[in-house]
Coordinates of C-alpha atoms in Angstrom, one line a residue:
X1 CA 32.5 -5.1 4.2
X2 CA 32.0 -7.1 7.4
X3 CA 29.0 -9.3 7.8
X4 CA 29.6 -10.1 11.5
X5 CA 26.4 -9.2 13.4
X6 CA 26.6 -6.8 16.3
X7 CA 23.7 -5.5 18.3
X8 CA 22.6 -2.2 20.0
X9 CA 24.2 -3.0 23.3
X10 CA 27.6 -3.3 21.6
X11 CA 29.9 -0.5 20.5
X12 CA 28.2 1.7 18.0
X13 CA 31.1 3.7 16.6
X14 CA 32.1 2.0 13.4
X15 CA 34.4 3.2 10.7
X16 CA 32.8 1.0 8.1
X17 CA 29.3 -0.2 7.2
X18 CA 28.5 -3.5 8.8
X19 CA 25.6 -6.0 8.6
X20 CA 24.5 -4.8 12.0
X21 CA 23.7 -1.4 10.6
X22 CA 21.0 -3.1 8.6
X23 CA 19.5 -5.4 11.3
X24 CA 19.9 -3.2 14.4
X25 CA 17.6 -0.2 14.9
X26 CA 19.4 3.0 15.9
X27 CA 19.5 2.8 19.7
X28 CA 20.6 6.3 20.5
X29 CA 17.9 7.4 23.0
X30 CA 19.2 11.0 22.9
X31 CA 18.3 11.3 19.2
X32 CA 15.7 14.1 18.6
X33 CA 13.4 14.5 15.7
X34 CA 15.2 17.8 14.9
X35 CA 18.5 16.0 14.7
X36 CA 17.1 13.3 12.5
X37 CA 15.5 16.0 10.2
X38 CA 18.8 17.9 9.9
X39 CA 20.6 14.6 9.0
X40 CA 18.0 13.6 6.5
X41 CA 18.1 17.0 4.7
X42 CA 21.8 16.5 4.1
X43 CA 20.9 13.4 1.9
X44 CA 20.4 13.5 -1.8
X45 CA 17.1 11.6 -1.4
X46 CA 15.2 13.2 1.5
X47 CA 12.5 11.2 3.2
X48 CA 11.4 13.5 6.1
X49 CA 9.5 15.9 3.9
X50 CA 5.8 15.4 4.5
X51 CA 3.5 17.9 6.1
X52 CA 0.5 16.7 8.1
X53 CA -1.8 17.5 5.2
X54 CA 0.2 15.2 2.9
X55 CA 0.1 12.4 5.5
X56 CA -3.7 13.0 5.8
X57 CA -4.0 12.3 2.1
X58 CA -1.8 9.3 2.4
X59 CA -4.0 7.9 5.2
X60 CA -7.1 8.6 3.2
X61 CA -5.6 6.9 0.2
X62 CA -5.0 3.8 2.2
X63 CA -8.3 3.7 4.1
X64 CA -10.8 4.9 1.5
X65 CA -10.7 1.5 -0.1
X66 CA -12.8 -1.4 -1.5
X67 CA -13.0 -3.0 2.0
X68 CA -15.6 -0.4 2.8
X69 CA -17.9 -2.1 0.3
X70 CA -17.5 -5.4 2.2
X71 CA -19.0 -4.0 5.4
X72 CA -22.5 -4.3 3.9
X73 CA -22.0 -8.1 3.9
X74 CA -20.7 -7.9 7.5
X75 CA -24.0 -6.2 8.5
X76 CA -26.0 -8.8 6.7
X77 CA -24.3 -11.5 8.8
X78 CA -24.4 -9.7 12.2
X79 CA -27.5 -7.6 11.8
X80 CA -27.9 -4.0 12.8
X81 CA -27.2 -4.1 16.5
X82 CA -24.0 -6.2 16.7
X83 CA -22.8 -4.8 13.4
X84 CA -23.0 -1.1 14.3
X85 CA -21.7 -1.7 17.8
X86 CA -18.7 -3.6 16.4
X87 CA -18.0 -0.7 13.9
X88 CA -18.2 1.9 16.7
X89 CA -16.0 -0.1 19.1
X90 CA -13.5 -0.8 16.3
X91 CA -13.3 3.0 15.5
X92 CA -12.8 3.9 19.2
X93 CA -10.0 1.3 19.6
X94 CA -8.4 2.6 16.4
X95 CA -8.2 6.2 17.7
X96 CA -7.0 5.2 21.2
X97 CA -4.3 2.8 20.1
X98 CA -3.1 5.1 17.3
X99 CA -2.7 8.0 19.9
X100 CA -0.8 5.6 22.2
X101 CA 1.5 4.6 19.4
X102 CA 2.2 8.2 18.5
X103 CA 3.0 9.1 22.1
X104 CA 5.4 6.2 22.3
X105 CA 7.1 7.2 19.0
X106 CA 7.6 10.7 20.4
X107 CA 9.5 9.1 23.2
X108 CA 11.6 7.1 20.7
X109 CA 12.2 9.3 17.7
X110 CA 14.6 6.8 16.1
X111 CA 11.6 4.4 15.3
X112 CA 11.2 4.3 11.5
X113 CA 8.8 1.4 11.0
X114 CA 6.7 -1.1 12.9
X115 CA 9.7 -3.4 13.3
X116 CA 11.6 -0.8 15.2
X117 CA 8.4 -0.3 17.3
X118 CA 8.2 -4.0 18.1
X119 CA 12.0 -4.0 18.9
X120 CA 11.5 -1.2 21.5
X121 CA 8.2 -2.2 23.2
X122 CA 9.4 -5.7 23.8
X123 CA 12.6 -4.7 25.6
X124 CA 14.9 -4.0 22.6
X125 CA 14.6 -7.6 21.6
X126 CA 16.2 -8.7 18.3
X127 CA 13.7 -11.6 18.2
X128 CA 10.8 -9.1 18.4
X129 CA 12.4 -7.1 15.6
X130 CA 12.8 -10.1 13.3
X131 CA 9.3 -11.4 14.2
X132 CA 7.8 -7.9 13.4
X133 CA 9.7 -7.9 10.1
X134 CA 8.4 -11.3 9.1
X135 CA 4.8 -10.2 9.9
X136 CA 5.2 -6.9 8.1
X137 CA 6.3 -8.6 4.9
X138 CA 3.8 -11.5 5.2
X139 CA 0.9 -9.1 5.9
X140 CA 1.8 -6.6 3.2
X141 CA 2.6 -9.1 0.5
X142 CA -0.6 -10.9 1.0
X143 CA -2.5 -7.6 1.0
X144 CA -0.9 -6.5 -2.2
X145 CA -1.8 -10.0 -3.7
X146 CA -5.4 -9.3 -2.7
X147 CA -5.2 -6.0 -4.7
X148 CA -3.7 -7.7 -7.7
X149 CA -6.6 -10.2 -7.6
X150 CA -9.1 -7.4 -7.2
X151 CA -7.7 -5.5 -10.2
X152 CA -8.0 -8.7 -12.2
X153 CA -11.7 -9.0 -11.1
X154 CA -12.3 -5.4 -12.2
X155 CA -10.7 -5.9 -15.6
X156 CA -12.8 -9.1 -16.0
X157 CA -16.0 -7.3 -15.1
X158 CA -15.4 -4.3 -17.3
X159 CA -14.3 -6.3 -20.4
X160 CA -16.7 -9.2 -20.0
X161 CA -13.7 -11.6 -19.5
X162 CA -12.0 -10.7 -22.8
X163 CA -8.7 -12.1 -21.6
X164 CA -7.5 -14.9 -19.4
X165 CA -7.6 -13.8 -15.7
X166 CA -3.9 -14.5 -15.3
X167 CA -3.1 -12.0 -18.0
X168 CA -5.2 -9.4 -16.2
X169 CA -3.2 -10.2 -13.0
X170 CA 0.1 -9.7 -14.9
X171 CA -1.1 -6.4 -16.2
X172 CA -2.1 -5.2 -12.7
X173 CA 1.3 -6.4 -11.4
X174 CA 3.3 -4.5 -14.0
X175 CA 1.3 -1.3 -13.5
X176 CA 1.9 -1.7 -9.7
X177 CA 5.6 -2.0 -10.2
X178 CA 5.7 1.1 -12.4
X179 CA 3.7 3.2 -9.9
X180 CA 5.9 2.0 -7.1
X181 CA 9.1 3.4 -8.5
X182 CA 9.1 6.6 -6.4
X183 CA 11.1 6.1 -3.1
X184 CA 9.4 8.7 -1.0
X185 CA 6.0 8.6 0.5
X186 CA 5.6 12.3 -0.4
X187 CA 5.3 11.3 -4.0
X188 CA 2.9 8.5 -3.2
X189 CA 0.7 10.9 -1.2
X190 CA 0.0 12.8 -4.5
X191 CA -1.3 9.5 -6.0
X192 CA -3.5 9.0 -2.9
X193 CA -5.5 12.2 -3.7
X194 CA -6.7 10.6 -7.0
X195 CA -7.2 7.3 -5.2
X196 CA -9.5 8.7 -2.6
X197 CA -11.5 10.7 -5.1
X198 CA -12.1 7.7 -7.3
X199 CA -13.2 5.5 -4.4
X200 CA -15.5 8.2 -3.2
X201 CA -17.1 8.4 -6.7
X202 CA -17.5 4.6 -6.7
X203 CA -19.2 4.6 -3.4
X204 CA -21.5 7.4 -4.4
X205 CA -22.5 5.7 -7.6
X206 CA -23.2 2.5 -5.8
X207 CA -25.5 4.2 -3.3
X208 CA -27.4 5.9 -6.1
X209 CA -27.7 2.7 -8.1
X210 CA -28.7 0.6 -5.1
X211 CA -31.4 3.1 -4.3
X212 CA -32.9 3.5 -7.8
X213 CA -32.9 -0.1 -9.1
X214 CA -36.0 -2.1 -8.3
X215 CA -34.3 -5.0 -6.6
X216 CA -30.8 -6.5 -6.0
X217 CA -29.7 -9.0 -8.6
X218 CA -27.7 -11.6 -6.6
X219 CA -26.9 -12.8 -3.1
X220 CA -24.8 -15.7 -1.7
X221 CA -28.1 -17.7 -1.3
X222 CA -29.2 -17.2 -4.9
X223 CA -30.5 -14.7 -7.4
X224 CA -33.3 -12.3 -6.3
X225 CA -36.0 -13.3 -5.3
X226 CA -34.8 -16.8 -4.4
X227 CA -34.1 -15.8 -0.8
X228 CA -37.3 -13.9 -0.4
X229 CA -38.0 -10.2 -0.4
X230 CA -35.2 -7.9 0.8
X231 CA -35.2 -7.7 4.6
X232 CA -33.0 -6.2 7.2
X233 CA -32.8 -7.4 10.8
X234 CA -31.4 -6.4 14.2
X235 CA -29.6 -9.6 15.0
X236 CA -28.1 -12.6 13.1
X237 CA -30.5 -14.7 11.2
X238 CA -31.3 -18.3 12.4
X239 CA -28.7 -20.7 11.1
X240 CA -25.8 -18.2 11.2
X241 CA -22.8 -19.9 12.7
X242 CA -20.2 -18.6 15.1
X243 CA -17.6 -18.9 12.4
X244 CA -19.7 -16.7 10.1
X245 CA -20.1 -14.1 12.9
X246 CA -16.4 -14.1 13.8
X247 CA -15.4 -13.6 10.2
X248 CA -17.8 -10.7 9.8
X249 CA -16.3 -9.1 12.9
X250 CA -12.7 -9.7 11.6
X251 CA -13.8 -8.2 8.3
X252 CA -14.8 -5.0 10.2
X253 CA -11.7 -5.0 12.4
X254 CA -9.5 -5.4 9.3
X255 CA -10.7 -2.1 7.9
X256 CA -10.0 -0.3 11.2
X257 CA -6.4 -1.5 11.7
X258 CA -4.0 0.3 9.4
X259 CA -1.4 1.0 12.1
X260 CA 1.2 -1.3 10.6
X261 CA 1.9 1.6 8.3
X262 CA 1.8 4.5 10.7
X263 CA 5.4 4.4 12.1
X264 CA 6.8 4.6 8.5
X265 CA 4.4 7.5 7.8
X266 CA 5.5 9.4 10.9
X267 CA 9.2 8.8 10.1
X268 CA 8.8 10.7 6.8
X269 CA 7.1 13.8 8.4
X270 CA 8.9 17.1 8.9
X271 CA 7.0 17.6 12.1
X272 CA 6.0 14.1 13.6
X273 CA 4.3 15.9 16.5
X274 CA 1.6 17.0 14.0
X275 CA 0.5 13.4 13.2
X276 CA -2.6 13.6 15.4
X277 CA -3.9 16.2 13.0
X278 CA -3.7 13.8 10.1
X279 CA -5.2 11.1 12.3
X280 CA -8.1 13.3 13.2
X281 CA -8.9 13.9 9.5
X282 CA -8.8 10.1 8.9
X283 CA -10.9 9.4 12.0
X284 CA -13.6 11.8 10.9
X285 CA -13.6 10.5 7.3
X286 CA -13.6 6.9 8.5
X287 CA -16.5 7.4 10.9
X288 CA -18.6 8.5 8.0
X289 CA -17.5 6.2 5.2
X290 CA -17.1 3.0 7.3
X291 CA -20.6 3.2 8.7
X292 CA -23.0 5.2 6.5
X293 CA -22.5 3.7 3.1
X294 CA -22.5 0.1 4.4
X295 CA -25.7 0.9 6.4
X296 CA -27.4 2.3 3.3
X297 CA -26.2 -0.7 1.3
X298 CA -27.7 -3.1 3.8
X299 CA -30.9 -1.2 3.8
X300 CA -31.4 -1.7 0.1
X301 CA -29.6 -5.1 -0.3
X302 CA -30.5 -6.9 2.9
X303 CA -29.7 -10.6 2.9
X304 CA -28.6 -10.3 -0.7
X305 CA -25.5 -8.4 0.3
X306 CA -22.2 -9.6 -1.1
X307 CA -18.6 -8.6 -0.6
X308 CA -18.0 -6.3 -2.3
X309 CA -21.5 -4.9 -2.4
X310 CA -21.1 -4.0 -6.1
X311 CA -21.7 -7.6 -6.9
X312 CA -25.3 -7.4 -5.6
X313 CA -26.4 -4.8 -8.1
X314 CA -29.0 -6.2 -10.5
X315 CA -28.3 -4.0 -13.5
X316 CA -25.0 -4.9 -15.2
X317 CA -24.3 -1.3 -16.5
X318 CA -24.8 0.0 -12.9
X319 CA -22.3 -2.6 -11.6
X320 CA -19.7 -1.7 -14.3
X321 CA -20.1 2.0 -13.9
X322 CA -19.5 2.0 -10.2
X323 CA -16.9 -0.8 -10.0
X324 CA -14.8 0.8 -12.7
X325 CA -13.6 3.6 -10.4
X326 CA -12.2 1.1 -7.9
X327 CA -9.3 0.3 -10.2
X328 CA -7.4 3.4 -9.1
X329 CA -7.5 2.9 -5.3
X330 CA -6.9 -0.9 -5.8
X331 CA -3.5 -0.2 -7.4
X332 CA -2.5 2.8 -5.3
X333 CA -3.2 1.1 -2.0
X334 CA -1.0 -1.7 -3.3
X335 CA 1.7 0.9 -4.0
X336 CA 1.5 2.2 -0.4
X337 CA 2.0 -1.2 1.1
X338 CA 4.7 -2.0 -1.4
X339 CA 6.6 1.2 -0.5
X340 CA 6.5 0.5 3.2
X341 CA 7.6 -3.2 2.6
X342 CA 10.4 -2.3 0.2
X343 CA 11.8 0.3 2.6
X344 CA 12.1 -2.3 5.3
X345 CA 14.0 -4.7 3.0
X346 CA 16.0 -1.9 1.3
X347 CA 17.4 -0.4 4.5
X348 CA 18.3 -3.8 5.8
X349 CA 20.4 -4.3 2.7
X350 CA 22.1 -0.9 2.7
X351 CA 21.9 0.3 6.3
X352 CA 23.8 3.6 6.6
X353 CA 25.6 3.1 3.3
X354 CA 25.4 6.1 0.9
X355 CA 23.4 4.0 -1.5
X356 CA 20.5 4.1 0.9
X357 CA 19.9 7.8 0.4
X358 CA 21.7 8.8 -2.8
X359 CA 20.8 8.6 -6.5
X360 CA 23.3 5.9 -7.3
X361 CA 22.9 3.3 -10.0
X362 CA 23.4 0.5 -7.5
X363 CA 20.9 2.1 -5.0
X364 CA 18.2 2.5 -7.6
X365 CA 18.9 -1.0 -9.1
X366 CA 18.4 -2.6 -5.7
X367 CA 15.2 -0.5 -5.0
X368 CA 13.7 -1.6 -8.3
X369 CA 14.7 -5.2 -7.8
X370 CA 13.2 -5.3 -4.3
X371 CA 10.0 -3.7 -5.5
X372 CA 9.7 -6.1 -8.4
X373 CA 10.2 -9.0 -6.1
X374 CA 7.5 -7.8 -3.7
X375 CA 5.0 -7.5 -6.5
X376 CA 6.0 -10.8 -8.1
X377 CA 5.5 -12.6 -4.8
X378 CA 2.1 -10.9 -4.4
X379 CA 1.1 -12.0 -7.9
X380 CA 2.0 -15.6 -7.0
X381 CA -0.2 -15.4 -3.8
X382 CA -3.0 -13.9 -5.8
X383 CA -3.0 -16.9 -8.1
X384 CA -2.6 -19.7 -5.7
X385 CA -4.9 -18.7 -2.8
X386 CA -8.5 -20.0 -3.5
X387 CA -10.3 -17.3 -1.5
X388 CA -8.5 -14.2 -0.6
X389 CA -11.5 -13.0 1.4
X390 CA -11.0 -15.8 4.0
X391 CA -7.2 -15.2 3.9
X392 CA -7.9 -11.6 4.8
X393 CA -9.7 -12.8 7.9
X394 CA -6.6 -14.9 8.6
X395 CA -4.5 -11.7 8.3
X396 CA -6.8 -9.8 10.6
X397 CA -6.6 -12.4 13.3
X398 CA -2.9 -13.4 13.0
X399 CA -1.4 -10.0 12.3
X400 CA -3.9 -7.3 13.2
X401 CA -4.1 -8.8 16.7
X402 CA -0.5 -7.7 17.2
X403 CA -0.3 -4.5 15.0
X404 CA -3.7 -3.2 16.0
X405 CA -3.9 -4.2 19.7
X406 CA -1.2 -6.1 21.5
X407 CA 1.7 -3.9 20.5
X408 CA 0.0 -0.8 21.7
X409 CA -1.2 -2.3 25.0
X410 CA 2.4 -3.1 25.7
X411 CA 3.5 0.4 24.6
X412 CA 0.9 1.9 27.1
X413 CA 2.4 -0.2 29.8
X414 CA 5.9 1.3 29.1
X415 CA 4.5 4.9 28.9
X416 CA 2.6 4.9 32.2
X417 CA 4.3 2.2 34.2
X418 CA 3.9 3.1 37.9
X419 CA 1.1 5.6 37.1
X420 CA -1.7 3.3 35.8
X421 CA -4.3 4.6 38.2
X422 CA -3.0 8.1 38.8
X423 CA -6.4 9.9 38.6
X424 CA -9.8 9.0 37.1
X425 CA -8.8 9.7 33.5
X426 CA -5.6 7.6 33.6
X427 CA -7.5 4.8 35.4
X428 CA -10.1 4.7 32.6
X429 CA -7.4 4.6 29.9
X430 CA -5.6 1.9 31.8
X431 CA -8.8 -0.2 31.9
X432 CA -9.4 0.5 28.2
X433 CA -5.8 -0.7 27.3
X434 CA -6.4 -3.9 29.4
X435 CA -9.4 -4.5 27.2
X436 CA -7.3 -3.7 24.1
X437 CA -4.9 -6.5 25.1
X438 CA -7.8 -8.8 25.8
X439 CA -9.3 -8.1 22.3
X440 CA -5.9 -8.7 20.7
X441 CA -5.5 -12.1 22.4
X442 CA -9.1 -13.0 21.6
X443 CA -8.4 -12.3 17.9
X444 CA -5.2 -14.3 18.1
X445 CA -7.1 -17.3 19.7
X446 CA -10.7 -17.8 18.7
X447 CA -10.5 -15.3 15.9
X448 CA -7.6 -17.3 14.3
X449 CA -9.5 -20.5 14.8
X450 CA -12.6 -19.1 13.0
X451 CA -10.4 -17.8 10.1
X452 CA -8.8 -21.2 9.7
X453 CA -12.2 -23.0 9.8
X454 CA -13.4 -20.8 7.0
X455 CA -10.3 -21.6 4.9
X456 CA -10.8 -25.4 5.6
X457 CA -14.4 -25.0 4.4
X458 CA -13.1 -23.3 1.2
X459 CA -10.8 -26.3 0.4
X460 CA -13.5 -28.9 1.2
X461 CA -15.5 -27.7 -1.8
X462 CA -14.7 -26.7 -5.3
X463 CA -11.7 -24.3 -5.3
X464 CA -10.3 -22.0 -8.0
X465 CA -7.2 -23.8 -9.5
X466 CA -3.9 -22.0 -9.3
X467 CA -3.2 -19.7 -12.3
X468 CA -6.7 -20.2 -13.6
X469 CA -8.1 -18.4 -16.6
X470 CA -11.6 -18.6 -15.0
X471 CA -13.9 -15.6 -15.2
X472 CA -13.7 -13.7 -11.9
X473 CA -16.3 -11.0 -12.8
X474 CA -18.5 -9.9 -9.9

């Protein structure tokens, strides 16, 4: 086996597998989705098997998540007007950039993940490919770590802290590894059905409990009624800092930017041209769940809103009953991100070797090893980071700025270069994508500054020690 790197511009006909097969995206511009499907269906482990309905479930499984319950806190920081406007704009940008991404992938069928996407939109740059790969792994491993920590919080809450929190995190990590064994997203999509249903039940129970209990129990400024009677407001309250507002905006943006996963989802569809159908289902679901439950929560919790909103409920049995259902989506969403991350590493190891798509002992051994390593690193991050919430704001500014905005503004430039103002409709979309680029750069600049300031504030006070047994119940 040769480990001398070669790149797409060099001769591609090789009689033996080389390291370049793993690090260089397939650069055959004449490749069609049909040809890729036919090739995939000759493999023992077939990836391109999902219908648009299965992808819709997969998208729902990823997006119908605990982060919805943090939007009530965002509204309590921003107030009704800036908060709802931010949610609507984030949803509009999500739809527009996702469609642009899909159109670009239709032009380049060989794209199989966000790293390939970055490679192509930045002029077939190996630097862009490696940079995208680093960001993919960093983003996803930190996100999985957040879900490990969340699972530990759920176990703490339900059991009244019956075990050390580290033990709960280990349990969550082991469950995650077991659930992550399937190599195809088609199998993961079945898990997403249960995940979406459980999160839907959790949200519904929260809304019922918030409406029927006499008052919230707790807010960041103290127990009710320390901070006065429950109130809602149109704009941020006096004393709210710019950093607070920016983190609330990043919290909303984070929920609306799942595109880092989309190229991998599309690459495992039988008919990638059907992806907009899946996207439409997700957009309709998100428009309801990302706005209505947080708005109702803010109405009943007001300035006592916490993230997640379950923590503001005053009656412990209500809190436990609703929060319990979150354990399923918490673990399954971790599985989705782990699958996408592991595939990137796995195919860099095997490239076009038969182990990449066959049921070999070596192939499965490497897959399980990669998956275990991803979950182990995530577990470490979940234990050493003092406030995962602020680090999620860091993820939103540092990574979502690229994967939710900048990449797709550049893709639009490639798609319509020379025809930016060819008609009123195209002119409007061009202006929108200029704004998309500006938003991405703003998130990368002032947004990143605000996230770092919040983390510095965390470390200036009392922080949770690494590998602490402290009670993390909400």
